[in-house]
Short mmCIF file of C-alpha atoms and ligand atoms in Angstrom, two decimals:
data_model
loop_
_atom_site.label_atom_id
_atom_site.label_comp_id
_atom_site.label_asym_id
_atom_site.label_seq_id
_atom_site.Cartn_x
_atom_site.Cartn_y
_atom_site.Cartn_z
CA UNK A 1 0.00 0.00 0.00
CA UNK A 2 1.40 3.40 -1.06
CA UNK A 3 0.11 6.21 1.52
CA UNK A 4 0.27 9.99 0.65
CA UNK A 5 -0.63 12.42 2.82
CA UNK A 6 -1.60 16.15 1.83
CA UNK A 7 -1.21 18.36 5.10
CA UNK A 8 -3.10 21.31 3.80
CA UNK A 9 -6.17 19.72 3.38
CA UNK A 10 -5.36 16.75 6.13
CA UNK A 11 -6.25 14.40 3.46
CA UNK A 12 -5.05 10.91 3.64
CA UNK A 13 -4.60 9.19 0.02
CA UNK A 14 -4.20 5.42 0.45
CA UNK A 15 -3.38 3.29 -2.74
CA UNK A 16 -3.88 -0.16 -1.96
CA UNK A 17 -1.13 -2.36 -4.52
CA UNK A 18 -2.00 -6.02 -4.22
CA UNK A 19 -5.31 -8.26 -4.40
CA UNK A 20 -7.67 -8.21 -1.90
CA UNK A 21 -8.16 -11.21 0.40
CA UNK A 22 -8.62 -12.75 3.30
CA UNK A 23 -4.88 -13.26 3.68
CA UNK A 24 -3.72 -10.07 2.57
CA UNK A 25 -6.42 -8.05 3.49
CA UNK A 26 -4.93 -8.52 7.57
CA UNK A 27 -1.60 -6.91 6.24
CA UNK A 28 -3.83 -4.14 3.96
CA UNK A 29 -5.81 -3.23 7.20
CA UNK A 30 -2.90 -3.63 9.80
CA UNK A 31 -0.70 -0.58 7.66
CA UNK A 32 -4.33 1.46 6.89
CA UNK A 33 -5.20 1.75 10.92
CA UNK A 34 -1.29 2.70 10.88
CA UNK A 35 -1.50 5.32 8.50
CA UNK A 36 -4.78 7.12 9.65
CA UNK A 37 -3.83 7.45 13.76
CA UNK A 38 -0.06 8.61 12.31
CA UNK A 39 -1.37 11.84 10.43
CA UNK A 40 -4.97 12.04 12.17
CA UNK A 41 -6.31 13.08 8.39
CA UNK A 42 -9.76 15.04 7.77
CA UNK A 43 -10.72 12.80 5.11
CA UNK A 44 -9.34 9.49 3.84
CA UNK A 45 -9.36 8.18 0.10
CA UNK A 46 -8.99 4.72 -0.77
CA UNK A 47 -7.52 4.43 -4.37
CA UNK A 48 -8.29 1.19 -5.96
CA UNK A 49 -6.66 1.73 -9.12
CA UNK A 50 -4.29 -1.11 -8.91
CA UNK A 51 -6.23 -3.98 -7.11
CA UNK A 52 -6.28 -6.41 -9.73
CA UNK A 53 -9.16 -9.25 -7.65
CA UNK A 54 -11.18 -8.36 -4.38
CA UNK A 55 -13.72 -10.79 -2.61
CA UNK A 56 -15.86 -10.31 0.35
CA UNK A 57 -12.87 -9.60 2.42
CA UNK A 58 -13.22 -6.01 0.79
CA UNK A 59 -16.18 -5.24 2.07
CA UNK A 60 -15.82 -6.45 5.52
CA UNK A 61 -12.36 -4.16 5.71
CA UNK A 62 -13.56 -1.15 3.91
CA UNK A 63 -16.62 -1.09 6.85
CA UNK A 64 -14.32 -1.79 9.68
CA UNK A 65 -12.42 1.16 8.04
CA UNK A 66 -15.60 3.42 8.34
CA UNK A 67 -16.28 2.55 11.71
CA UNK A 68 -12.55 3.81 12.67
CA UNK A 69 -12.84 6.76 10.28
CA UNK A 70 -16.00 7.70 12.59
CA UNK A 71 -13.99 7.39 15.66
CA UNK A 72 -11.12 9.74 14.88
CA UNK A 73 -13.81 11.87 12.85
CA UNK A 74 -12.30 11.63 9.42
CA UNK A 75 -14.72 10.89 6.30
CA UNK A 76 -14.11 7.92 4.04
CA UNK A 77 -14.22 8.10 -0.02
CA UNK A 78 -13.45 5.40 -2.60
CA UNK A 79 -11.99 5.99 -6.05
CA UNK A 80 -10.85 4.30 -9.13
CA UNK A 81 -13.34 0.88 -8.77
CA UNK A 82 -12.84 -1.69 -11.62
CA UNK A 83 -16.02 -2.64 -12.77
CA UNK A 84 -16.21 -6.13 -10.66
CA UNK A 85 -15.20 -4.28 -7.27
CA UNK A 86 -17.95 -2.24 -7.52
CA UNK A 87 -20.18 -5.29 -8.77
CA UNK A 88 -19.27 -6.37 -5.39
CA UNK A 89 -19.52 -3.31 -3.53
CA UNK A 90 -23.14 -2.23 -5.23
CA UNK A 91 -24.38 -5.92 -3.95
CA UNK A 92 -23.07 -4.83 -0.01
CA UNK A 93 -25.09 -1.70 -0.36
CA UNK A 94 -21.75 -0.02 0.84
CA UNK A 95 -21.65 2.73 -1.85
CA UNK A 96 -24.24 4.36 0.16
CA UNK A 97 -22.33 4.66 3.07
CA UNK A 98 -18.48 5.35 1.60
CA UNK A 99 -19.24 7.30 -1.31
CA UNK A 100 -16.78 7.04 -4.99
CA UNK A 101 -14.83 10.50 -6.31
CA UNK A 102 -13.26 11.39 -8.72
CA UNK A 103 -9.46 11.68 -8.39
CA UNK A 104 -7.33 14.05 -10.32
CA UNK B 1 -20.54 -36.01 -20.90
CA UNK B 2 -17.52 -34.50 -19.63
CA UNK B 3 -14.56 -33.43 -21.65
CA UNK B 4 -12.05 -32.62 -18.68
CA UNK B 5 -11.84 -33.12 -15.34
CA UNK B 6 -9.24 -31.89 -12.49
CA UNK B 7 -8.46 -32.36 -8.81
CA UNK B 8 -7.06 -29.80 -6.56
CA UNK B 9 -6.50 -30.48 -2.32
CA UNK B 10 -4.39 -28.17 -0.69
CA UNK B 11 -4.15 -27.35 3.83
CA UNK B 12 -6.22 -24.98 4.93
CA UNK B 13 -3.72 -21.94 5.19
CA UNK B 14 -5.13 -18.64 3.95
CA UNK B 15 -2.15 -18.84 1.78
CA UNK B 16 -3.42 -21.20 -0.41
CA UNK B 17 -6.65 -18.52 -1.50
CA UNK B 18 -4.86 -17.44 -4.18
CA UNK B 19 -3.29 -20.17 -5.72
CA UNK B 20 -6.97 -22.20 -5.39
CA UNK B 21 -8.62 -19.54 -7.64
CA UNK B 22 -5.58 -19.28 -9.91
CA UNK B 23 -6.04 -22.82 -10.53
CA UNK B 24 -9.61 -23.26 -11.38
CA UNK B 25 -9.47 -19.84 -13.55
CA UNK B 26 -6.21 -21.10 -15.28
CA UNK B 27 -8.23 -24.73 -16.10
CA UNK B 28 -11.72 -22.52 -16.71
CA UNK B 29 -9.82 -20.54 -19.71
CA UNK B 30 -9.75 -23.59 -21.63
CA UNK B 31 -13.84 -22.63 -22.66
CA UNK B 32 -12.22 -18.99 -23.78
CA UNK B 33 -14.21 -17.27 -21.19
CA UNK B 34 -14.25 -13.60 -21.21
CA UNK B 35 -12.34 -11.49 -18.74
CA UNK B 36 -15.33 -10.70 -16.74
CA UNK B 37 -16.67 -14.26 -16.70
CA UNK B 38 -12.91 -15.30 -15.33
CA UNK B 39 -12.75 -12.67 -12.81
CA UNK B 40 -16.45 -13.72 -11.77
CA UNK B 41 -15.53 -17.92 -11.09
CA UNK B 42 -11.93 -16.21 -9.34
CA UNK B 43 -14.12 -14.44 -6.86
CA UNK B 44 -16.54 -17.21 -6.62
CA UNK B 45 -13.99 -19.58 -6.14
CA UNK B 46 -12.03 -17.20 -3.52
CA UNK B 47 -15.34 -16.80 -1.43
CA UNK B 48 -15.83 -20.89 -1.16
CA UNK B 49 -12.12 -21.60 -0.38
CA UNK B 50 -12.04 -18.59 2.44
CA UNK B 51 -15.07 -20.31 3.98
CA UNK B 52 -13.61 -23.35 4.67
CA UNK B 53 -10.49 -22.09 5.91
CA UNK B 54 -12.15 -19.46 8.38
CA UNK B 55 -15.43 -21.12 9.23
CA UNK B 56 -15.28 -24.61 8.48
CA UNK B 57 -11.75 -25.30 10.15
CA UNK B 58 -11.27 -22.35 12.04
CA UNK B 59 -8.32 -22.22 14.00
CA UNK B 60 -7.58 -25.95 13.12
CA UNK B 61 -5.92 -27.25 10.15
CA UNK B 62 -7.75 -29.45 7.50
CA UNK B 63 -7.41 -30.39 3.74
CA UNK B 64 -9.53 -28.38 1.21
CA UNK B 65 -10.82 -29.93 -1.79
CA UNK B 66 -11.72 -28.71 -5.14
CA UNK B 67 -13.00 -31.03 -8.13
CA UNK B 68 -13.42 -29.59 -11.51
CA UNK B 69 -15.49 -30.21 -14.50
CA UNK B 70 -15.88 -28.79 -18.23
CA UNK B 71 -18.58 -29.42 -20.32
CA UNK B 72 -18.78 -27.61 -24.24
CA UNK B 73 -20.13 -25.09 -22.64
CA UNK B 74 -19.78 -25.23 -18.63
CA UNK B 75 -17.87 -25.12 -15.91
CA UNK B 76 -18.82 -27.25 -12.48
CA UNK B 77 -16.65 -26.51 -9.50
CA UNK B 78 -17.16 -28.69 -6.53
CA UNK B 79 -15.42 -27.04 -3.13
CA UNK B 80 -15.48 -29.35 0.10
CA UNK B 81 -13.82 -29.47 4.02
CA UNK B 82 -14.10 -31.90 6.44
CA UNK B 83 -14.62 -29.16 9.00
CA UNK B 84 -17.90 -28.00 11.38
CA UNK B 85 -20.33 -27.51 8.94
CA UNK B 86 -23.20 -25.53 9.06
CA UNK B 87 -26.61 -25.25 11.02
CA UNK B 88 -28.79 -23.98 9.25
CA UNK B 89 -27.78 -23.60 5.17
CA UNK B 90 -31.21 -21.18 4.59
CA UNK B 91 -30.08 -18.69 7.31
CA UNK B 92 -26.50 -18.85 6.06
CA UNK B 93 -26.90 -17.72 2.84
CA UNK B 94 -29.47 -14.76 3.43
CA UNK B 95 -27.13 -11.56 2.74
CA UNK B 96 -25.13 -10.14 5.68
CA UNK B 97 -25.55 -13.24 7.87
CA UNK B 98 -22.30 -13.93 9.39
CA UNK B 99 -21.15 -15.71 12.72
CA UNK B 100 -17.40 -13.87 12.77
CA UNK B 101 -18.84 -10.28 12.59
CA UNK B 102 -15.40 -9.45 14.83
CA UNK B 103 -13.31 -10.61 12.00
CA UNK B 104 -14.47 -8.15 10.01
CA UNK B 105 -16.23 -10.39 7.81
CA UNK B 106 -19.87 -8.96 5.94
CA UNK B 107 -21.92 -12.38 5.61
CA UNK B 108 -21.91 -11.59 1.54
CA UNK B 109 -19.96 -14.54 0.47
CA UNK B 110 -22.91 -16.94 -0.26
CA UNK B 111 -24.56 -13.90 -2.33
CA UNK B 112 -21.41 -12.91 -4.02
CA UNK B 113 -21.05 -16.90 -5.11
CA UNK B 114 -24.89 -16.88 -5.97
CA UNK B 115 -24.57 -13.83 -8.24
CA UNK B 116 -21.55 -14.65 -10.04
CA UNK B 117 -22.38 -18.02 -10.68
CA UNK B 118 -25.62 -19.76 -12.43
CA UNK B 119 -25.94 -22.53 -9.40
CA UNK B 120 -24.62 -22.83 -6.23
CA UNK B 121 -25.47 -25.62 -4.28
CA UNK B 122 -24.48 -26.13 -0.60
CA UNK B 123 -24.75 -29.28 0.96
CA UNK B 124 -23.26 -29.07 4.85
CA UNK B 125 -23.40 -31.74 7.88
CA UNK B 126 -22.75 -30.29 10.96
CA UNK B 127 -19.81 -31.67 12.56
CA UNK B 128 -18.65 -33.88 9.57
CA UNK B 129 -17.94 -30.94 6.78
CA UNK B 130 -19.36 -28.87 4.38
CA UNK B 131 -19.90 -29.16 0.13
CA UNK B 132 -20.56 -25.91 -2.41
CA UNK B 133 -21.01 -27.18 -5.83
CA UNK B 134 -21.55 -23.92 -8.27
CA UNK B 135 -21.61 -24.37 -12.24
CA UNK B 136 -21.17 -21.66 -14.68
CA UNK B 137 -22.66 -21.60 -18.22
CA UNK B 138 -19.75 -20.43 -20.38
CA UNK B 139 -20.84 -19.33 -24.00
CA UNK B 140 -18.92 -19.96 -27.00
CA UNK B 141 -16.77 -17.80 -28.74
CA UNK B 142 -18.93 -17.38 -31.61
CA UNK B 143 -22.04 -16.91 -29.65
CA UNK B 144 -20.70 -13.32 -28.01
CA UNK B 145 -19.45 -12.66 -31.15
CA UNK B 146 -23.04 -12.77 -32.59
CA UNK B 147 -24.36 -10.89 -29.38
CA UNK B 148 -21.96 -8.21 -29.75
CA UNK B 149 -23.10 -7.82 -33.76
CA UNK B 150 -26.34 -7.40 -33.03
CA UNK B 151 -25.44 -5.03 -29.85
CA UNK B 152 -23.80 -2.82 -32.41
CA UNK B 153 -26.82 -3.02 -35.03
CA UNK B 154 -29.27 -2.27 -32.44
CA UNK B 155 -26.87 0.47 -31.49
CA UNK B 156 -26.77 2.32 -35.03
N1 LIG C 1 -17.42 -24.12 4.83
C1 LIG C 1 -18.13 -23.66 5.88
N2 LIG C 1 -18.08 -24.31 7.08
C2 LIG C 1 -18.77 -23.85 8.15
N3 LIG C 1 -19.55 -22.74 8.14
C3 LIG C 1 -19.65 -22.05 6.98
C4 LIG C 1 -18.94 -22.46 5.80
N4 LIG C 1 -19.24 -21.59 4.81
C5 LIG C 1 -20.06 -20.67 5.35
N5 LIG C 1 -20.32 -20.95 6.65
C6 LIG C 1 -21.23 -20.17 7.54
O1 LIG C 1 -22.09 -19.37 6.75
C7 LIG C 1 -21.98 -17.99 7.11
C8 LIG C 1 -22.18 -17.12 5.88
O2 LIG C 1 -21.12 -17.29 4.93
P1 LIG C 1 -20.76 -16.10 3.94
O3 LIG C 1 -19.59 -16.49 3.13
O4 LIG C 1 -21.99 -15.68 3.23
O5 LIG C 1 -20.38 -14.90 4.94
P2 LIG C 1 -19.05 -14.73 5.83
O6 LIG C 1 -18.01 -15.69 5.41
O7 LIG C 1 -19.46 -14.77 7.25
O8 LIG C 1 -18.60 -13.24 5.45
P3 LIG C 1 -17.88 -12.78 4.08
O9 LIG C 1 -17.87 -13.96 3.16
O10 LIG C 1 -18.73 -11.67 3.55
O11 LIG C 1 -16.54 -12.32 4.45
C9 LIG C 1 -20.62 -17.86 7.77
O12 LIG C 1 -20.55 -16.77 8.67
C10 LIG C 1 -20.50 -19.22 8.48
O13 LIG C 1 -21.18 -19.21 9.71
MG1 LIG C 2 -17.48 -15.95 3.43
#
């Protein structure tokens, strides 16, 4: 996972670089708690650009993201979803609750 | 009839999730499935293996097993474990139903494997292990090419 943070706006940009499982997803979530209580960002963006599979492990860590995003009041957007992650996110109903930008 | 057939058992280590969908999309590609319909039985595939690593062995190791089938036009996957099996199969598959909520898991597995496959079948006895058996319809070649055609007359 690349992280980039942009002081000025406290925004937290995290590119997540590998597949998303259940094995990998424990190291994925392990460095994303990591990165959001080190810079205590405003908003956080997770860039999907470059995550070649996802299951159901997705879901379950991009909620478990939201609840800690609530907890050290930051607000949580997705970008860049290939079209079967958001197949899979659409079906969770969790596009309601994280909501997809645009990033330039 | 069949025309192929393959056999796949590997431990239960969460390792193994990626090489067990590898597998079966590396032996699916022999129907020339599209990209989506490959990235559809890799998820499927991924959701039935996790399963019996997380819930049906837990903690405990077991073997996994995956059987294979093509047909001209289909792919049958058969995923097993010898692990705890489950209670109640009806209740299990309704979305967000899950029994490790503090793993972080969402209970959308069964739907995911329902939606990206034509049949999924789940056969479990509590105590002795637990069987998904999901089969994908994979059209020919010339078929999509025909659909697309007539996508692009309709289109014009
Ligand atoms: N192989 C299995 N052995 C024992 N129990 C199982 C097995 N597969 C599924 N279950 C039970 O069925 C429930 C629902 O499974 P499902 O895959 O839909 O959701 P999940 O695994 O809990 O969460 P997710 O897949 O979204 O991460 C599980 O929580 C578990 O209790
Ligand atoms: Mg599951």
């Amino acid at each position: 996972m690349e992280s980039k943070f942009y002081e000025e706006d406290k925004l937290l940009v995290l590119k997540i670089t590998s597949e998303i499982d259940d094995h990998i997803v424990q190291e994925i979530r392990r460095r994303a708690d990591y990165e959001m209580e080190r810079y205590m960002p405003r908003k956080v963006i997770f860039d999907f650009n470059n995550v070649t599979f996802m299951d159901s492990s997705g879901i379950g860590f991009l909620i478990g993201r939201y609840k800690f995003a609530n907890i050290i009041g930051a607000k949580l957007e997705m970008t860049n979803l290939g079209s079967s992650i958001k197949k899979i996110f659409e079906m969770s109903g969790i596009l309601k609750l994280i909501p997809t930008v645009e990033l330039n | 009839m069949f025309n192929n057939e393959m056999k796949l058992e590997f431990i239960s280590k969460s390792s193994n999730e990626a090489f067990a969908r590898v597998a079966v999309a590396a032996f699916a590609s022999q129907l020339d499935p599209t990209i989506e319909e490959l990235a559809d039985i890799k998820t499927a595939v991924s959701e039935a293996v996790t399963n019996s690593i997380i819930h049906g062995y837990e903690k405990k190791q077991g073997v996994v097993k995956i059987s294979s089938w093509l047909t001209e036009n289909e792919i049958i996957i058969e995923i097993s474990d010898k692990g705890k099996g489950i209670e109640n199969i009806e209740m299990a598959k309704e979305p967000l139903y899950t029994t490790k909520p503090n793993l972080e898991r969402s209970g959308m597995g069964f739907t995911i494997m329902e939606s990206f496959m034509d049949k999924v079948d789940v056969e479990s006895v509590v105590g002795l292990g637990t069987k998904v058996t999901m089969s994908k319809i994979i059209k020919p070649k010339e078929e999509k090419d025909e659909d697309d055609f007539k996508m692009l007359m309709s289109n014009n």
